N, C-alpha and C. Protein backbone atom coordinates (compact mmCIF):
# COMPACT_ATOMS: atom_id res chain seq x y z
N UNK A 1 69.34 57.76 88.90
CA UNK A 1 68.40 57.22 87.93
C UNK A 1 67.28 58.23 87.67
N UNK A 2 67.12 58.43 86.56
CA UNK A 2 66.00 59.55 86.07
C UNK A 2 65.11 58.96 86.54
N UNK A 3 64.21 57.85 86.68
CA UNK A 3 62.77 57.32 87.27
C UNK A 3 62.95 56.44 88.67
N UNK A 4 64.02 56.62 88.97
CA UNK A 4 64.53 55.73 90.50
C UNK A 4 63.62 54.77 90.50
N UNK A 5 63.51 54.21 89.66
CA UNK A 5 63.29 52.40 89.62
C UNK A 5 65.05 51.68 89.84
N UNK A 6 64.50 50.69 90.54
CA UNK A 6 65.82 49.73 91.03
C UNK A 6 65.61 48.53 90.91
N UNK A 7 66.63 47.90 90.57
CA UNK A 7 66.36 46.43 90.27
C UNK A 7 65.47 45.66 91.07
N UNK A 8 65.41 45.90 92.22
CA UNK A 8 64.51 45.10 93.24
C UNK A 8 63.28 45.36 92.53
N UNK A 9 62.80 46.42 92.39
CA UNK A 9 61.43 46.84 91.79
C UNK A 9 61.11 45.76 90.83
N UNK A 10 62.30 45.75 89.76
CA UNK A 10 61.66 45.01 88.51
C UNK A 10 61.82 43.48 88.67
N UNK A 11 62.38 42.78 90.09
CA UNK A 11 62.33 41.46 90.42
C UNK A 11 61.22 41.35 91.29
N UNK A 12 60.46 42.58 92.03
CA UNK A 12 59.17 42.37 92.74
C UNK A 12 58.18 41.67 92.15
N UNK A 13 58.72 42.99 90.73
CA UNK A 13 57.29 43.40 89.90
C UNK A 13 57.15 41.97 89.03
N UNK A 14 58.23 41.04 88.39
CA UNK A 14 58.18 40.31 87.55
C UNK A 14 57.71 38.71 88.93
N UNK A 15 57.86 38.67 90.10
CA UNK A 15 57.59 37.68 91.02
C UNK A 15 56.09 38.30 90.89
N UNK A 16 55.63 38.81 90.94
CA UNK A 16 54.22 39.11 91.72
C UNK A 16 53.38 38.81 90.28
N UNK A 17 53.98 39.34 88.98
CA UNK A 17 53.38 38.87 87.69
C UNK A 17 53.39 37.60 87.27
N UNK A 18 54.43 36.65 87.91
CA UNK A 18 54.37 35.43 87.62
C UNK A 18 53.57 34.59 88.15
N UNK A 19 53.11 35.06 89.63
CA UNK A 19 52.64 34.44 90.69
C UNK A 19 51.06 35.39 90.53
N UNK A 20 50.74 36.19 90.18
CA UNK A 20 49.35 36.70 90.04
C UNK A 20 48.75 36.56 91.52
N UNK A 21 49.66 37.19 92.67
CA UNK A 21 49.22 36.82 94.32
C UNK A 21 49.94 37.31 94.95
N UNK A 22 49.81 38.16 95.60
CA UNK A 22 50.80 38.74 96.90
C UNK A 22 51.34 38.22 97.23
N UNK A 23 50.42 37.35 97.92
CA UNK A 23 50.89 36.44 99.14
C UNK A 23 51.66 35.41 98.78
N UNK A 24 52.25 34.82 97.59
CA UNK A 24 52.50 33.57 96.99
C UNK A 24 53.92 34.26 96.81
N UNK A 25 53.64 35.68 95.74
CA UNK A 25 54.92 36.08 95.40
C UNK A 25 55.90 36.50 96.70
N UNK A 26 55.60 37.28 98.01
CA UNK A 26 55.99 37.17 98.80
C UNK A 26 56.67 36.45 99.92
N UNK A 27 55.92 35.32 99.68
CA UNK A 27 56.58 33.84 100.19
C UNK A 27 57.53 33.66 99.18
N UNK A 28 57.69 33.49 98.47
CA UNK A 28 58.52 33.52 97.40
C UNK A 28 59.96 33.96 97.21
N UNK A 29 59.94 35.65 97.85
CA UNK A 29 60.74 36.55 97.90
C UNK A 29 61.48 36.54 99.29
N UNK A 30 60.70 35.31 100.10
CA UNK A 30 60.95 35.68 101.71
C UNK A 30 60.88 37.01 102.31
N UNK A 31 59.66 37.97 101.80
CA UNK A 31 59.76 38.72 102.26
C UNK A 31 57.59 38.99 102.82
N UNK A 32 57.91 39.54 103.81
CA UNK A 32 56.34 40.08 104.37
C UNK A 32 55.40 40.80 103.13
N UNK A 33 54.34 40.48 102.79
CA UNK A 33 53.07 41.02 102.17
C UNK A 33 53.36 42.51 101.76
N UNK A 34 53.08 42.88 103.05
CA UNK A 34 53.04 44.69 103.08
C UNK A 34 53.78 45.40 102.58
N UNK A 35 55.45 44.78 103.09
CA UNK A 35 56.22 45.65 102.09
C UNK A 35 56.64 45.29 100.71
N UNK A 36 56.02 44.21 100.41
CA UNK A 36 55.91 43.98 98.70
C UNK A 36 54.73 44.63 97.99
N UNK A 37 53.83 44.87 98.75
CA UNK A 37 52.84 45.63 97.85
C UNK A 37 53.21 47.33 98.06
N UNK A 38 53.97 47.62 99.23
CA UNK A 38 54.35 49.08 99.22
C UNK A 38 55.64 49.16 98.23
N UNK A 39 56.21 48.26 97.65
CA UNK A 39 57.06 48.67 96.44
C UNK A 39 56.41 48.21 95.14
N UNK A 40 55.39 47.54 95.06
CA UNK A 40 54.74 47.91 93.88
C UNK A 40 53.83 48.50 93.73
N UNK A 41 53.21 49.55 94.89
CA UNK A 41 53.04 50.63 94.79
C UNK A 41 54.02 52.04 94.13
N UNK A 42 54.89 51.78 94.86
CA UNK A 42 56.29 52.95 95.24
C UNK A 42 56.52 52.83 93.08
N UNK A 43 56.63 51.39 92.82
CA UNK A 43 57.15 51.63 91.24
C UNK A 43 55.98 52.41 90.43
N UNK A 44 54.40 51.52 90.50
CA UNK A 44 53.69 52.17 89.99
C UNK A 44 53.20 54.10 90.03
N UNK A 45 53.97 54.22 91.17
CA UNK A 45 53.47 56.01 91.53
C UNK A 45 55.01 56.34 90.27
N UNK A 46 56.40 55.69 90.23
CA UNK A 46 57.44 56.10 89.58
C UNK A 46 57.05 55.83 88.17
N UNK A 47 56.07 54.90 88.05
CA UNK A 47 55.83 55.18 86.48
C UNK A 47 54.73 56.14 85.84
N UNK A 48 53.96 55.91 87.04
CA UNK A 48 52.61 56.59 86.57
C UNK A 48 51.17 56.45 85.65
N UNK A 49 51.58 54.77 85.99
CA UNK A 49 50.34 54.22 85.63
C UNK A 49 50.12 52.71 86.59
N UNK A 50 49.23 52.26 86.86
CA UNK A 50 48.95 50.60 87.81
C UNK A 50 49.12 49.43 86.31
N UNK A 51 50.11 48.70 87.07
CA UNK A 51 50.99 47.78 86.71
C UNK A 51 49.74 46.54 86.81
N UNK A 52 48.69 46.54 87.96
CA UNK A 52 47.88 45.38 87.93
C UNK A 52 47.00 45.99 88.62
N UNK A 53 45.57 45.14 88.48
CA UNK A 53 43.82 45.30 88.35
C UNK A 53 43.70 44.10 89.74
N UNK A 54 43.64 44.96 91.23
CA UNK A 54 43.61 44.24 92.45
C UNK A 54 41.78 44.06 92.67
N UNK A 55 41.95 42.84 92.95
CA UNK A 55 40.40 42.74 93.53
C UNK A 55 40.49 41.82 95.10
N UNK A 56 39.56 41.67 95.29
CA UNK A 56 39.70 40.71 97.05
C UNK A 56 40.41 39.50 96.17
N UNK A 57 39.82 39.06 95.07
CA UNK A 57 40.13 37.93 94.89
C UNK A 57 41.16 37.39 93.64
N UNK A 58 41.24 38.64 93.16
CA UNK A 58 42.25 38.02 92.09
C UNK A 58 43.40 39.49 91.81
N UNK A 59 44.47 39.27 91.08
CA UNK A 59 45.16 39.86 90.99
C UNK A 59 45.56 39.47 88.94
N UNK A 60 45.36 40.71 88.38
CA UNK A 60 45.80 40.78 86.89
C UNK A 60 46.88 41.71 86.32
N UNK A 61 47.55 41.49 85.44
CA UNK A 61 48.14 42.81 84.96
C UNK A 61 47.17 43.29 83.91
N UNK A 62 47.51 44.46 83.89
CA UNK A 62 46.67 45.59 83.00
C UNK A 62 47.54 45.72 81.97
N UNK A 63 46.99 46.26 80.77
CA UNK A 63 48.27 46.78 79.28
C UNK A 63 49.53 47.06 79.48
N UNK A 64 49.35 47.84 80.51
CA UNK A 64 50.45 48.57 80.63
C UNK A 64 51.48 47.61 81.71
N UNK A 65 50.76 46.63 82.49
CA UNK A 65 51.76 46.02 83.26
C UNK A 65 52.36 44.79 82.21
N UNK A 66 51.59 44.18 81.32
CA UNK A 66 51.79 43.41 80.35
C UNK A 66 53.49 44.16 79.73
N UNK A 67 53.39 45.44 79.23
CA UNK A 67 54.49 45.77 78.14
C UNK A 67 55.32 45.79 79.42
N UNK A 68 55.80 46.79 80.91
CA UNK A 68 56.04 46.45 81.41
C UNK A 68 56.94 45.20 82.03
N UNK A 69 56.49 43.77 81.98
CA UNK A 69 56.62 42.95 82.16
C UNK A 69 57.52 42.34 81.39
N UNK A 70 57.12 42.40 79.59
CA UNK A 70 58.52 42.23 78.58
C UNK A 70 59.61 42.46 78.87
N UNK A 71 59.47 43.95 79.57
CA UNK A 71 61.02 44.67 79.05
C UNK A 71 61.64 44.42 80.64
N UNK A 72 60.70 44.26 81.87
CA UNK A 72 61.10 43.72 83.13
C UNK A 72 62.14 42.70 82.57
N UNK A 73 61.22 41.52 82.16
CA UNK A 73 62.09 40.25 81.96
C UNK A 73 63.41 40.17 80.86
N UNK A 74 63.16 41.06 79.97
CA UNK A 74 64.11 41.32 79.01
C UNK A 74 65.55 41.72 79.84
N UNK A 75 65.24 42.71 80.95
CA UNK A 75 66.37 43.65 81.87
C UNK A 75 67.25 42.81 82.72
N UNK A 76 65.98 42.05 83.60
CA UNK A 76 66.74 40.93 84.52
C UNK A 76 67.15 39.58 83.60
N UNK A 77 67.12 39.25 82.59
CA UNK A 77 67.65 38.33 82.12
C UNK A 77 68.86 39.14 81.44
N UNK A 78 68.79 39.72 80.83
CA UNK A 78 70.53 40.91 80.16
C UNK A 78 71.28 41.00 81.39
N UNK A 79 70.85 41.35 82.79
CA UNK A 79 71.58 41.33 84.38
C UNK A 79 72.04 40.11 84.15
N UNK A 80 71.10 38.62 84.42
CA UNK A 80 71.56 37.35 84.33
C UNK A 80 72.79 37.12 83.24
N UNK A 81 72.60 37.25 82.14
CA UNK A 81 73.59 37.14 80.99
C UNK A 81 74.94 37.93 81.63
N UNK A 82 75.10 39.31 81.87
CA UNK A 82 76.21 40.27 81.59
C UNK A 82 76.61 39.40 83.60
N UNK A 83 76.04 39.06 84.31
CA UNK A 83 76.76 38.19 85.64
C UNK A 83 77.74 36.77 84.98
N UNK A 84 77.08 36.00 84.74
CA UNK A 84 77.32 34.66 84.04
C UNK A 84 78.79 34.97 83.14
N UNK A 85 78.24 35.60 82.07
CA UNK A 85 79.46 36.45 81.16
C UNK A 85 80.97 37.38 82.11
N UNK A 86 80.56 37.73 82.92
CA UNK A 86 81.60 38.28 84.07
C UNK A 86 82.36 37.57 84.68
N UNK A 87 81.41 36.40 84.92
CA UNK A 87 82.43 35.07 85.78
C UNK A 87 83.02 34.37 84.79
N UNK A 88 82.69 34.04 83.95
CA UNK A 88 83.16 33.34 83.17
C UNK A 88 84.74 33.98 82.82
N UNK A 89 84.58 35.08 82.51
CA UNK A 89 85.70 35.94 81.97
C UNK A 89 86.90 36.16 83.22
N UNK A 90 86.30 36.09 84.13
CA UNK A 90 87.10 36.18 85.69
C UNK A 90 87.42 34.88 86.22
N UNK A 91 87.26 33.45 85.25
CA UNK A 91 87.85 32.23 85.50
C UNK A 91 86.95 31.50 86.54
N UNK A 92 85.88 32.27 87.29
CA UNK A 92 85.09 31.60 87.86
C UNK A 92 83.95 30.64 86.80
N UNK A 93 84.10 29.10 87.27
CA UNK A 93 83.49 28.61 86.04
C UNK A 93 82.27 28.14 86.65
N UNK A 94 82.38 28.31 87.70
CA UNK A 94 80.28 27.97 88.90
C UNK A 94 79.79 28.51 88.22
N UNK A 95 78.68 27.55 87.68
CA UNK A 95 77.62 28.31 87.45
C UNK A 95 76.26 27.94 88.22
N UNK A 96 75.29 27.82 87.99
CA UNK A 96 73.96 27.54 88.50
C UNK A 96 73.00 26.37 87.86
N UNK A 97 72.71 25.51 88.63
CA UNK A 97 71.94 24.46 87.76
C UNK A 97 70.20 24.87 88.62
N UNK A 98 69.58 24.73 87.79
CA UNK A 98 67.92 24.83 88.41
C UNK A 98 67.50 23.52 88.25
N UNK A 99 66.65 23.03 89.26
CA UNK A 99 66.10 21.89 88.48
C UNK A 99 64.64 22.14 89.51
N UNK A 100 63.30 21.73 88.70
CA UNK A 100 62.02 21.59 89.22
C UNK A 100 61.46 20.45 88.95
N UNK A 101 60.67 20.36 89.45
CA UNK A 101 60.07 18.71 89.67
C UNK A 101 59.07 18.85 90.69
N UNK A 102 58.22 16.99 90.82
CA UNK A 102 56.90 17.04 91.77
C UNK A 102 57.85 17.29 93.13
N UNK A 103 56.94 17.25 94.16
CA UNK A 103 57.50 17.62 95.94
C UNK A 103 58.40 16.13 95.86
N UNK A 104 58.05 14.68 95.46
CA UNK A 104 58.75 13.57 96.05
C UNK A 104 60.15 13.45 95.60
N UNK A 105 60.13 13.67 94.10
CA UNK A 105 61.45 13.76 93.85
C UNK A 105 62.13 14.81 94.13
N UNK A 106 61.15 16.15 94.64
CA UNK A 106 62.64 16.64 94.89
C UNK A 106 62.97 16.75 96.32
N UNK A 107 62.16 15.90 97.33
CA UNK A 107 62.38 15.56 98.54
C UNK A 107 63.48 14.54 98.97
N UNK A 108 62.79 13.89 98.33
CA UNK A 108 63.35 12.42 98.37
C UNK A 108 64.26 11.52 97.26
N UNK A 109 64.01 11.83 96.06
CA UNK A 109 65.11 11.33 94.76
C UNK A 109 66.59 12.32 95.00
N UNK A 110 66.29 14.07 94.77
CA UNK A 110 67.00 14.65 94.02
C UNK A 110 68.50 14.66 95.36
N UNK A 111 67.86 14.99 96.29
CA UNK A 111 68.80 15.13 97.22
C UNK A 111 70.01 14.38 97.50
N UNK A 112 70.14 12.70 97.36
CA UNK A 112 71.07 11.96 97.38
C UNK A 112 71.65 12.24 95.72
N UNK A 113 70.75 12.52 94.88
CA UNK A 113 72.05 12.56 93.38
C UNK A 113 73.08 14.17 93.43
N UNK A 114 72.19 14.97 94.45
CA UNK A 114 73.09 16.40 94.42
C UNK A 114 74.06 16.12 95.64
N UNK A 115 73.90 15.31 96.41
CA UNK A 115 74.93 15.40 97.10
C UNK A 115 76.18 14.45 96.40
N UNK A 116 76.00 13.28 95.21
CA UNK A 116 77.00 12.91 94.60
C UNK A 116 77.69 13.40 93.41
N UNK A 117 76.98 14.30 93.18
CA UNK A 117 76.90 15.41 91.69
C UNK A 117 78.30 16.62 92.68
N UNK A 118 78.22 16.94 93.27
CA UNK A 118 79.20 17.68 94.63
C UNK A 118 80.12 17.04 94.86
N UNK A 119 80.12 15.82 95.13
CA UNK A 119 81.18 14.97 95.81
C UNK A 119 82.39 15.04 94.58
N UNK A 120 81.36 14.45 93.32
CA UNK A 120 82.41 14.79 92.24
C UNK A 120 82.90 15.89 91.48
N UNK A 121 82.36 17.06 91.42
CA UNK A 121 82.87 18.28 91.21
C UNK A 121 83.76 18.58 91.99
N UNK A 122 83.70 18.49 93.44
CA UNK A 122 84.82 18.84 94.26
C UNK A 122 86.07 18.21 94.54
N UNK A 123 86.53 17.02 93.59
CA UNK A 123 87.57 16.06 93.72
C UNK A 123 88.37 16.99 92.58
């Protein structure tokens, strides 16, 4: 890769922009603080400009992490598409359902309808 950016980079970089927090996006990623901010360091030294405006207390993107961020999400969603599109074509027909909601339902409602939502896919 001419700028050895790697996909991880641009799923760091787009968690930590969504989440505007280290520490949030990191939990997030299941991964430790430190080495999420040493790869969005590591990208920003590969691009050559700061992706976001760190303070004790807040975390922003700057212009440049803004355009950035487009073409981040533009990349990993074309990844998402050209995966989906692969299986499909390879007869694998799984796909992925997301669903979000408050903590109760998805503690306590969602869990008994996904385990019958399964029961019947798998017959």
């Amino acid at each position: 890769m001419k700028y050895g950016i790697e996909f991880r980079h641009l799923h760091y970089f787009a968690c930590v922009a969504e989440e505007l927090h280290f520490s949030r996006a990191a939990d997030k990623l299941g991964m430790a603080q430190a080495p999420l901010s040493q790869q969005i360091r590591q990208l920003e030294d590969r691009l050559g400009t700061k992706l976001f405006r760190r303070t004790t207390r807040r975390v922003k993107l700057t212009p440049a992490g803004e355009i950035f961020l487009r073409h981040a999400q533009e990349i990993l969603g074309g990844i998402d598409r050209a995966v989906t599109h692969t299986r499909s074509i390879s007869g694998d027909d799984s796909g992925t359902i997301s669903v979000s909601g408050v903590h109760v339902a998805l503690s306590h409602v969602l869990p008994p309808v996904f385990r019958t939502f399964e029961s019947a896919i798998r017959r």
